mmCIF file of C-alpha atoms in Angstrom:
data_model
loop_
_atom_site.group_PDB
_atom_site.id
_atom_site.type_symbol
_atom_site.label_atom_id
_atom_site.label_comp_id
_atom_site.label_asym_id
_atom_site.label_seq_id
_atom_site.Cartn_x
_atom_site.Cartn_y
_atom_site.Cartn_z
ATOM 1 C CA MET Z 1 -11.168 39.251 -37.060
ATOM 2 C CA LEU Z 2 -9.044 40.402 -34.134
ATOM 3 C CA GLN Z 3 -11.240 38.485 -31.744
ATOM 4 C CA MET Z 4 -10.855 35.283 -33.841
ATOM 5 C CA ASN Z 5 -7.025 35.524 -33.785
ATOM 6 C CA TYR Z 6 -7.085 36.034 -30.033
ATOM 7 C CA LYS Z 7 -9.221 32.905 -29.564
ATOM 8 C CA ASN Z 8 -6.981 30.822 -31.832
ATOM 9 C CA LYS Z 9 -3.903 32.003 -29.971
ATOM 10 C CA ASN Z 10 -5.474 31.039 -26.626
ATOM 11 C CA LEU Z 11 -6.473 27.645 -28.002
ATOM 12 C CA GLU Z 12 -2.945 27.016 -29.283
ATOM 13 C CA GLU Z 13 -1.453 27.949 -25.897
ATOM 14 C CA LEU Z 14 -3.937 25.670 -24.158
ATOM 15 C CA GLY Z 15 -3.057 22.828 -26.552
ATOM 16 C CA LYS Z 16 0.665 23.296 -25.822
ATOM 17 C CA LYS Z 17 0.042 23.222 -22.071
ATOM 18 C CA ILE Z 18 -1.986 20.020 -22.390
ATOM 19 C CA ASP Z 19 0.740 18.396 -24.505
ATOM 20 C CA ASP Z 20 3.386 19.377 -21.941
ATOM 21 C CA LEU Z 21 1.335 17.842 -19.125
ATOM 22 C CA ASP Z 22 0.808 14.658 -21.148
ATOM 23 C CA ASN Z 23 4.546 14.366 -21.749
ATOM 24 C CA GLN Z 24 5.267 14.813 -18.047
ATOM 25 C CA ASN Z 25 2.787 12.063 -17.154
ATOM 26 C CA LYS Z 26 4.339 9.658 -19.684
ATOM 27 C CA GLU Z 27 7.797 9.854 -18.101
ATOM 28 C CA PRO Z 28 8.615 6.731 -16.106
ATOM 29 C CA ASN Z 29 7.867 6.987 -12.430
ATOM 30 C CA ILE Z 30 10.973 6.508 -10.356
ATOM 31 C CA LYS Z 31 10.053 4.777 -7.130
ATOM 32 C CA LYS Z 32 11.677 6.115 -4.025
ATOM 33 C CA LYS Z 33 13.421 3.648 -1.802
ATOM 34 C CA GLU Z 34 11.638 3.122 1.437
ATOM 35 C CA SER Z 35 13.393 4.476 4.502
ATOM 36 C CA GLY Z 36 14.596 2.099 7.188
ATOM 37 C CA ALA Z 37 12.176 3.463 9.767
ATOM 38 C CA GLY Z 38 9.224 3.165 7.381
ATOM 39 C CA PHE Z 39 10.171 -0.386 6.494
ATOM 40 C CA GLY Z 40 10.525 -1.333 10.173
ATOM 41 C CA PHE Z 41 7.169 0.235 10.964
ATOM 42 C CA LYS Z 42 5.498 -1.705 8.158
ATOM 43 C CA ILE Z 43 6.996 -5.017 9.305
ATOM 44 C CA SER Z 44 6.155 -4.452 12.972
ATOM 45 C CA THR Z 45 2.609 -3.441 12.069
ATOM 46 C CA GLU Z 46 2.129 -6.651 10.084
ATOM 47 C CA ILE Z 47 3.249 -8.832 12.996
ATOM 48 C CA ILE Z 48 1.376 -6.922 15.715
ATOM 49 C CA ALA Z 49 -1.885 -6.818 13.746
ATOM 50 C CA ALA Z 50 -1.801 -10.558 13.141
ATOM 51 C CA LEU Z 51 -1.045 -11.242 16.819
ATOM 52 C CA VAL Z 52 -3.867 -8.970 17.995
ATOM 53 C CA VAL Z 53 -6.354 -10.694 15.694
ATOM 54 C CA GLY Z 54 -5.148 -14.132 16.799
ATOM 55 C CA VAL Z 55 -5.384 -13.268 20.504
ATOM 56 C CA GLY Z 56 -8.819 -11.710 19.987
ATOM 57 C CA ILE Z 57 -10.148 -14.806 18.267
ATOM 58 C CA GLY Z 58 -8.559 -16.971 20.969
ATOM 59 C CA LEU Z 59 -10.285 -15.042 23.730
ATOM 60 C CA ILE Z 60 -13.636 -15.265 21.958
ATOM 61 C CA VAL Z 61 -13.227 -19.007 21.456
ATOM 62 C CA ASP Z 62 -12.255 -19.474 25.119
ATOM 63 C CA ASN Z 63 -15.286 -17.554 26.343
ATOM 64 C CA TYR Z 64 -17.659 -19.376 24.007
ATOM 65 C CA PHE Z 65 -16.434 -22.922 24.700
ATOM 66 C CA ASN Z 66 -15.200 -22.256 28.260
ATOM 67 C CA THR Z 67 -11.682 -23.560 27.551
ATOM 68 C CA LYS Z 68 -9.687 -20.791 29.175
ATOM 69 C CA PRO Z 69 -6.038 -21.072 28.067
ATOM 70 C CA ILE Z 70 -6.252 -23.506 25.143
ATOM 71 C CA GLY Z 71 -7.958 -21.264 22.558
ATOM 72 C CA LEU Z 72 -5.740 -18.325 23.447
ATOM 73 C CA ILE Z 73 -2.564 -20.364 23.058
ATOM 74 C CA ILE Z 74 -3.616 -21.977 19.774
ATOM 75 C CA PHE Z 75 -4.801 -18.762 18.142
ATOM 76 C CA PHE Z 76 -1.759 -16.844 19.435
ATOM 77 C CA ILE Z 77 0.401 -19.361 17.561
ATOM 78 C CA PHE Z 78 -1.807 -19.052 14.465
ATOM 79 C CA GLY Z 79 -1.553 -15.248 14.685
ATOM 80 C CA ALA Z 80 2.226 -15.390 14.987
ATOM 81 C CA LEU Z 81 2.453 -17.700 11.958
ATOM 82 C CA ALA Z 82 0.144 -15.418 9.970
ATOM 83 C CA GLY Z 83 2.256 -12.390 10.933
ATOM 84 C CA PHE Z 84 5.474 -14.010 9.792
ATOM 85 C CA LEU Z 85 3.806 -15.153 6.572
ATOM 86 C CA ASN Z 86 2.743 -11.546 5.906
ATOM 87 C CA VAL Z 87 6.302 -10.344 6.559
ATOM 88 C CA TYR Z 88 7.616 -12.981 4.153
ATOM 89 C CA ARG Z 89 5.176 -11.783 1.469
ATOM 90 C CA VAL Z 90 6.212 -8.161 1.973
ATOM 91 C CA MET Z 91 9.875 -9.117 1.687
ATOM 92 C CA ARG Z 92 9.243 -11.060 -1.538
ATOM 93 C CA ARG Z 93 7.340 -8.109 -3.005
ATOM 94 C CA ILE Z 94 10.208 -5.762 -2.169
ATOM 95 C CA GLU Z 95 12.751 -8.124 -3.722
ATOM 96 C CA LYS Z 96 10.716 -8.284 -6.952
ATOM 97 C CA GLN Z 97 10.716 -4.472 -7.187
ATOM 98 C CA ARG Z 98 14.509 -4.269 -7.166
#
């Protein structure tokens, strides 16, 4: 009988702990505002990545078709436009979160 009470007591304590954890998980998550340095890093990474991809594709096109500066210039412009489009999307997403 003593062993049965001990088990029930442990089960009740376990149930209370689980309920407490469930209640903590149900509380609304408060999003932290992004720091200025983190935001700047994210924006610069978006632009630089798009430029690198554009220049890389431009160099490949130039080597394949033997049109030395034309492919590089065109795909550099495309990369810059893609980078600014990505920045615009990030800014819109941030504005929606506020």
